[in-house]
């Protein structure tokens, strides 16, 4: 009997020890799950390449960015894959990630597109961007609905996505022309925009009108007030979304990410440029929260960032707040803006543009990195 009791006690002790060890393993796993590795807040800058600049010159420029706290560069090579291939090894040697920045729907000087006048967007007053450009001479917008023009854009995206070593294809001007300019820019053009003005309202080309009429059985050219026609507005929002979603499939086929520079937050982008980026298939967005363009204070950087973060809560898309360097007069101002973005949920900030970075800016980056 004593032997039996001793055996039972030993068994019970073994079971208790095993349970305790299992609990310690479970507790350890729970701690690991609750405390994931901290994400790195990244610093990026947009730059435009110059084929006349040597690799050695770029090596010095890129080294300066890296030493100053920049992690990634978004390079506009004019959609030239060869120029991109030249610069990637130089950037990687400096420790920088590279994104291929492309002007997407607005294609100034596109030699292929200029052979096809019918590819261009048409305003409500019947003028084509091919020869009558709204606001500035470089506004040459292609129609995102017409098969030939949208395939041209997607072909350029695919060409960049095939380049080895890029982190993403980065879409810019992925929208319609500004139906409303940022309020701070209106005096530059001697404009007052209280309504949707016909010369800035796009696109009314035959392709867009026919496709819309097929869906909704009405012609937007005959509308008494297109600004309150939600189907017509959504048709244009969806044309941009479809273009982005197709680009996403193409880029991911080549194992790259898709990113984009966008207007400050989705509702504002919707209102100003027919761009609803919270509905897109996209990996990261870089809202251009240029507070000076809107006559806003620095804390607006936090407000606009938070609006976008909130609108993307149900998606995995990340936000990097875009900042316009000339709007910051002191190191403290830039530091404050970076912290507003960071504390409002951005995963990074991007500066427009690299050559404008000063020692004061680099000090602000290092203080917040």
Coordinates of C-alpha atoms in Angstrom, one line a residue:
X1 CA 0.0 0.0 0.0
X2 CA 2.8 2.4 0.9
X3 CA 4.4 1.7 -2.5
X4 CA 1.1 2.4 -4.3
X5 CA 0.7 5.7 -2.4
X6 CA 4.3 6.7 -3.2
X7 CA 3.7 5.9 -6.9
X8 CA 0.5 8.0 -7.0
X9 CA 2.2 10.9 -5.2
X10 CA 5.1 10.8 -7.7
X11 CA 2.7 10.8 -10.6
X12 CA 0.7 13.7 -9.2
X13 CA 3.9 15.7 -8.7
X14 CA 5.0 14.9 -12.3
X15 CA 1.7 16.1 -13.7
X16 CA 1.8 19.3 -11.7
X17 CA 5.3 20.1 -12.8
X18 CA 4.4 19.4 -16.5
X19 CA 1.3 21.7 -16.2
X20 CA 3.5 24.4 -14.6
X21 CA 6.0 24.2 -17.4
X22 CA 3.3 24.4 -20.0
X23 CA 1.8 27.4 -18.3
X24 CA 5.3 29.1 -18.4
X25 CA 5.6 28.4 -22.1
X26 CA 2.1 29.7 -22.7
X27 CA 2.8 32.8 -20.6
X28 CA 6.0 33.4 -22.5
X29 CA 4.2 33.1 -25.9
X30 CA 1.5 35.5 -24.7
X31 CA 4.2 38.1 -23.8
X32 CA 5.8 37.7 -27.2
X33 CA 2.4 38.2 -29.0
X34 CA 1.6 41.3 -26.9
X35 CA 5.0 43.0 -27.5
X36 CA 5.9 42.8 -31.2
X37 CA 9.0 44.3 -32.6
X38 CA 8.7 48.1 -32.9
X39 CA 8.2 49.3 -36.5
X40 CA 10.8 51.7 -37.9
X41 CA 9.5 55.2 -38.8
X42 CA 11.1 55.9 -42.2
X43 CA 12.2 59.1 -43.9
X44 CA 11.9 59.5 -47.7
X45 CA 12.5 62.1 -50.3
X46 CA 11.4 62.7 -53.9
X47 CA 14.1 63.5 -56.4
X48 CA 14.2 64.0 -60.2
X49 CA 17.1 62.4 -62.0
X50 CA 19.5 64.1 -64.4
X51 CA 21.2 62.0 -67.0
X52 CA 24.0 64.6 -67.2
X53 CA 25.0 63.9 -63.6
X54 CA 27.7 61.3 -63.1
X55 CA 27.5 58.3 -60.8
X56 CA 30.1 59.8 -58.6
X57 CA 28.1 63.0 -58.2
X58 CA 25.0 60.9 -57.3
X59 CA 27.1 58.8 -54.9
X60 CA 27.9 61.9 -52.9
X61 CA 24.3 63.2 -53.0
X62 CA 23.0 59.8 -51.9
X63 CA 25.6 59.5 -49.1
X64 CA 24.5 62.9 -47.8
X65 CA 20.9 61.8 -47.7
X66 CA 21.8 58.7 -45.8
X67 CA 24.0 60.5 -43.3
X68 CA 21.2 63.0 -42.8
X69 CA 18.7 60.3 -41.8
X70 CA 17.0 59.6 -45.1
X71 CA 16.1 55.9 -45.7
X72 CA 14.4 55.9 -49.1
X73 CA 14.4 57.9 -52.3
X74 CA 11.5 58.2 -54.8
X75 CA 13.2 58.8 -58.2
X76 CA 11.5 60.3 -61.3
X77 CA 13.5 59.2 -64.3
X78 CA 10.9 60.2 -66.8
X79 CA 9.7 56.6 -66.9
X80 CA 13.2 55.6 -68.3
X81 CA 14.0 52.1 -67.0
X82 CA 17.6 52.4 -68.1
X83 CA 18.2 55.5 -66.0
X84 CA 16.6 53.7 -63.1
X85 CA 18.9 50.8 -63.5
X86 CA 21.9 53.1 -63.5
X87 CA 21.0 54.8 -60.2
X88 CA 19.8 51.7 -58.2
X89 CA 23.3 50.3 -57.5
X90 CA 24.5 53.8 -56.5
X91 CA 21.6 54.3 -54.1
X92 CA 22.0 50.8 -52.6
X93 CA 25.7 51.3 -52.1
X94 CA 24.6 54.3 -50.0
X95 CA 22.1 52.2 -48.1
X96 CA 19.0 53.7 -49.6
X97 CA 15.8 52.0 -50.9
X98 CA 14.6 53.1 -54.3
X99 CA 11.1 53.7 -55.5
X100 CA 10.3 54.3 -59.2
X101 CA 8.3 57.6 -59.3
X102 CA 6.1 58.1 -62.4
X103 CA 3.8 60.9 -63.5
X104 CA 0.9 58.6 -64.4
X105 CA -2.3 60.3 -65.9
X106 CA -0.6 63.7 -66.4
X107 CA 2.0 62.9 -69.1
X108 CA 3.7 66.2 -70.1
X109 CA 5.9 65.8 -73.2
X110 CA 5.0 62.1 -73.7
X111 CA 6.3 61.6 -77.2
X112 CA 4.1 58.5 -77.8
X113 CA 0.9 60.0 -76.5
X114 CA 1.4 63.2 -78.4
X115 CA 1.0 61.2 -81.6
X116 CA -2.6 60.5 -80.5
X117 CA -4.6 63.7 -79.8
X118 CA -7.7 61.6 -79.1
X119 CA -6.0 60.1 -76.0
X120 CA -6.2 63.4 -74.1
X121 CA -8.9 64.5 -71.6
X122 CA -11.5 67.0 -72.7
X123 CA -13.0 69.7 -70.4
X124 CA -16.7 70.5 -70.0
X125 CA -16.3 73.5 -72.3
X126 CA -15.0 71.1 -75.0
X127 CA -11.3 71.9 -75.0
X128 CA -8.7 69.1 -75.1
X129 CA -5.5 69.0 -72.9
X130 CA -3.7 68.1 -76.1
X131 CA -3.6 71.8 -77.0
X132 CA -5.4 73.7 -74.3
X133 CA -3.9 73.1 -70.9
X134 CA -5.6 74.1 -67.6
X135 CA -3.6 76.2 -65.2
X136 CA 0.0 75.4 -66.5
X137 CA 1.6 74.3 -69.7
X138 CA 2.7 70.9 -68.3
X139 CA -0.9 69.8 -67.6
X140 CA -1.3 67.3 -70.4
X141 CA -3.7 64.7 -69.0
X142 CA -4.5 61.4 -70.7
X143 CA -8.0 59.9 -70.5
X144 CA -8.1 57.0 -67.9
X145 CA -11.2 55.5 -69.6
X146 CA -10.1 55.2 -73.2
X147 CA -8.5 51.7 -73.7
X148 CA -5.5 52.9 -75.7
X149 CA -4.4 55.7 -73.3
X150 CA -4.9 53.7 -70.1
X151 CA -3.0 50.8 -71.7
X152 CA -0.2 53.2 -72.5
X153 CA 0.0 54.3 -68.8
X154 CA -0.1 50.7 -67.6
X155 CA 2.6 49.7 -70.1
X156 CA 4.9 52.4 -68.6
X157 CA 4.1 51.1 -65.1
X158 CA 5.0 47.6 -66.2
X159 CA 8.3 48.7 -67.7
X160 CA 9.3 50.2 -64.4
X161 CA 8.1 47.3 -62.4
X162 CA 10.4 44.9 -64.3
X163 CA 13.5 46.8 -63.0
X164 CA 15.3 44.7 -60.4
X165 CA 16.0 46.4 -57.1
X166 CA 13.1 48.8 -56.7
X167 CA 10.9 48.7 -53.6
X168 CA 7.8 50.0 -55.5
X169 CA 6.4 51.8 -58.5
X170 CA 5.3 55.1 -57.2
X171 CA 2.3 56.7 -59.0
X172 CA 2.0 60.5 -59.1
X173 CA -0.7 62.6 -60.8
X174 CA -3.0 59.6 -60.4
X175 CA -6.2 61.6 -60.6
X176 CA -8.0 64.2 -62.7
X177 CA -7.0 67.8 -63.1
X178 CA -7.8 70.1 -60.2
X179 CA -11.4 71.0 -60.2
X180 CA -10.5 73.1 -57.2
X181 CA -7.0 74.4 -56.6
X182 CA -5.5 74.6 -53.0
X183 CA -6.8 77.9 -51.6
X184 CA -3.3 79.2 -51.1
X185 CA -2.5 78.9 -54.8
X186 CA -5.5 80.7 -56.1
X187 CA -3.9 84.2 -56.1
X188 CA -1.1 82.9 -58.3
X189 CA -3.6 82.2 -61.0
X190 CA -5.8 85.2 -60.2
X191 CA -8.7 82.8 -59.7
X192 CA -11.8 82.6 -57.4
X193 CA -13.3 79.1 -57.4
X194 CA -16.6 79.0 -55.7
X195 CA -18.1 76.5 -58.2
X196 CA -17.0 73.8 -60.5
X197 CA -15.8 75.8 -63.5
X198 CA -16.2 74.3 -66.9
X199 CA -12.6 74.8 -68.1
X200 CA -11.3 72.8 -65.1
X201 CA -13.9 70.1 -65.1
X202 CA -12.7 66.8 -66.9
X203 CA -13.2 64.4 -68.7
X204 CA -16.0 64.9 -71.3
X205 CA -14.3 63.1 -74.2
X206 CA -16.5 60.8 -76.4
X207 CA -15.1 57.7 -74.7
X208 CA -16.0 58.8 -71.2
X209 CA -19.4 60.2 -72.2
X210 CA -20.4 57.0 -74.2
X211 CA -19.2 54.7 -71.4
X212 CA -21.2 56.7 -68.8
X213 CA -24.3 56.8 -71.0
X214 CA -24.2 53.1 -71.4
X215 CA -24.2 52.6 -67.6
X216 CA -26.6 55.4 -66.6
X217 CA -28.6 56.2 -69.7
X218 CA -27.9 60.0 -69.5
X219 CA -25.4 62.3 -71.1
X220 CA -23.3 64.5 -68.7
X221 CA -22.9 67.1 -71.4
X222 CA -26.6 67.7 -71.2
X223 CA -26.7 68.0 -67.4
X224 CA -27.9 71.4 -65.9
X225 CA -25.6 70.9 -62.9
X226 CA -22.9 68.2 -63.1
X227 CA -21.5 69.1 -59.7
X228 CA -24.5 67.4 -58.0
X229 CA -24.6 64.4 -60.3
X230 CA -23.2 61.7 -58.0
X231 CA -23.2 59.0 -60.7
X232 CA -21.0 61.2 -63.0
X233 CA -18.7 62.0 -60.1
X234 CA -18.4 58.3 -59.1
X235 CA -17.8 57.3 -62.7
X236 CA -14.6 59.4 -62.7
X237 CA -13.6 58.2 -59.2
X238 CA -14.0 54.6 -60.4
X239 CA -12.0 55.3 -63.6
X240 CA -9.0 56.2 -61.5
X241 CA -9.6 53.3 -59.1
X242 CA -9.7 50.8 -61.9
X243 CA -6.5 52.2 -63.3
X244 CA -4.8 51.9 -59.9
X245 CA -6.2 48.4 -59.3
X246 CA -4.9 47.2 -62.7
X247 CA -1.5 48.7 -61.9
X248 CA -1.5 46.9 -58.6
X249 CA -2.0 43.6 -60.3
X250 CA 0.8 44.3 -62.8
X251 CA 3.3 45.5 -60.2
X252 CA 2.6 42.6 -57.8
X253 CA 3.1 40.2 -60.7
X254 CA 6.7 41.4 -60.8
X255 CA 7.0 41.1 -57.0
X256 CA 7.1 44.8 -56.3
X257 CA 4.8 47.1 -54.3
X258 CA 2.6 49.9 -55.5
X259 CA 2.7 53.3 -53.8
X260 CA 1.3 56.7 -54.7
X261 CA 1.5 60.4 -54.0
X262 CA -2.0 61.6 -53.2
X263 CA -4.0 64.6 -52.0
X264 CA -4.1 65.2 -48.2
X265 CA -7.0 62.9 -47.2
X266 CA -9.6 60.9 -49.1
X267 CA -12.6 63.3 -48.7
X268 CA -10.5 66.3 -49.7
X269 CA -9.0 64.4 -52.6
X270 CA -12.4 63.4 -53.7
X271 CA -13.6 67.0 -53.7
X272 CA -10.5 68.6 -55.3
X273 CA -9.2 66.1 -57.9
X274 CA -11.7 63.1 -58.2
X275 CA -9.4 60.8 -56.2
X276 CA -10.7 58.5 -53.5
X277 CA -7.5 56.7 -52.5
X278 CA -8.9 54.9 -49.4
X279 CA -10.8 52.6 -51.9
X280 CA -7.8 51.6 -54.0
X281 CA -5.8 48.4 -54.1
X282 CA -2.4 49.8 -53.0
X283 CA 0.4 49.1 -50.5
X284 CA 1.3 52.6 -49.3
X285 CA 0.2 56.2 -49.9
X286 CA 2.1 59.4 -49.5
X287 CA -0.5 62.1 -48.9
X288 CA 1.0 65.5 -49.8
X289 CA 0.0 67.4 -46.7
X290 CA 1.5 70.7 -47.8
X291 CA -0.1 72.9 -45.2
X292 CA 1.1 76.2 -46.7
X293 CA -0.8 75.4 -49.9
X294 CA -4.0 75.5 -47.9
X295 CA -3.1 78.4 -45.6
X296 CA -3.1 76.1 -42.6
X297 CA -1.0 75.9 -39.5
X298 CA 1.5 73.1 -38.8
X299 CA -0.9 71.2 -36.6
X300 CA -3.0 70.6 -39.7
X301 CA -0.3 68.0 -40.7
X302 CA -1.5 65.9 -37.8
X303 CA -5.2 66.5 -38.5
X304 CA -4.9 65.5 -42.2
X305 CA -2.7 62.5 -41.4
X306 CA -5.2 61.2 -38.8
X307 CA -8.1 61.6 -41.3
X308 CA -6.3 59.3 -43.8
X309 CA -5.2 56.8 -41.1
X310 CA -8.8 56.6 -39.9
X311 CA -10.2 56.1 -43.4
X312 CA -7.7 53.2 -43.9
X313 CA -8.4 51.4 -40.6
X314 CA -10.0 48.5 -42.4
X315 CA -7.2 48.1 -44.9
X316 CA -3.5 47.2 -44.7
X317 CA -2.4 50.3 -46.7
X318 CA 0.3 52.4 -44.9
X319 CA 0.5 56.2 -44.8
X320 CA 3.7 58.3 -45.2
X321 CA 3.0 62.0 -44.7
X322 CA 4.4 64.2 -47.5
X323 CA 5.9 67.5 -46.3
X324 CA 6.8 70.6 -48.5
X325 CA 10.2 71.8 -47.3
X326 CA 9.8 75.5 -48.3
X327 CA 6.9 75.8 -45.9
X328 CA 9.3 75.2 -42.9
X329 CA 11.3 78.2 -41.9
X330 CA 13.1 76.7 -38.8
X331 CA 14.4 73.3 -37.6
X332 CA 11.8 73.4 -34.8
X333 CA 8.9 73.8 -37.3
X334 CA 9.9 70.8 -39.3
X335 CA 10.5 68.8 -36.1
X336 CA 7.0 69.7 -34.9
X337 CA 5.4 68.6 -38.3
X338 CA 7.3 65.2 -38.2
X339 CA 6.0 64.6 -34.7
X340 CA 2.5 65.5 -35.6
X341 CA 2.6 63.0 -38.5
X342 CA 4.2 60.3 -36.3
X343 CA 1.8 60.7 -33.4
X344 CA -1.2 60.7 -35.8
X345 CA -0.4 57.2 -37.2
X346 CA 1.9 57.8 -40.2
X347 CA 4.6 55.1 -40.8
X348 CA 7.0 57.7 -42.2
X349 CA 7.4 61.1 -43.8
X350 CA 8.5 62.1 -47.2
X351 CA 10.1 65.5 -48.2
X352 CA 9.6 67.4 -51.4
X353 CA 12.3 67.5 -52.5
X354 CA 15.8 66.1 -51.9
X355 CA 17.9 69.0 -53.2
X356 CA 16.1 71.4 -50.9
X357 CA 17.1 69.6 -47.7
X358 CA 19.3 71.8 -45.5
X359 CA 21.4 71.2 -42.4
X360 CA 18.5 72.5 -40.3
X361 CA 16.2 69.9 -41.9
X362 CA 18.7 67.1 -41.2
X363 CA 18.9 68.2 -37.6
X364 CA 15.1 67.9 -37.3
X365 CA 15.2 64.4 -38.9
X366 CA 17.9 63.2 -36.5
X367 CA 16.0 64.6 -33.5
X368 CA 12.9 62.7 -34.4
X369 CA 14.4 59.5 -35.9

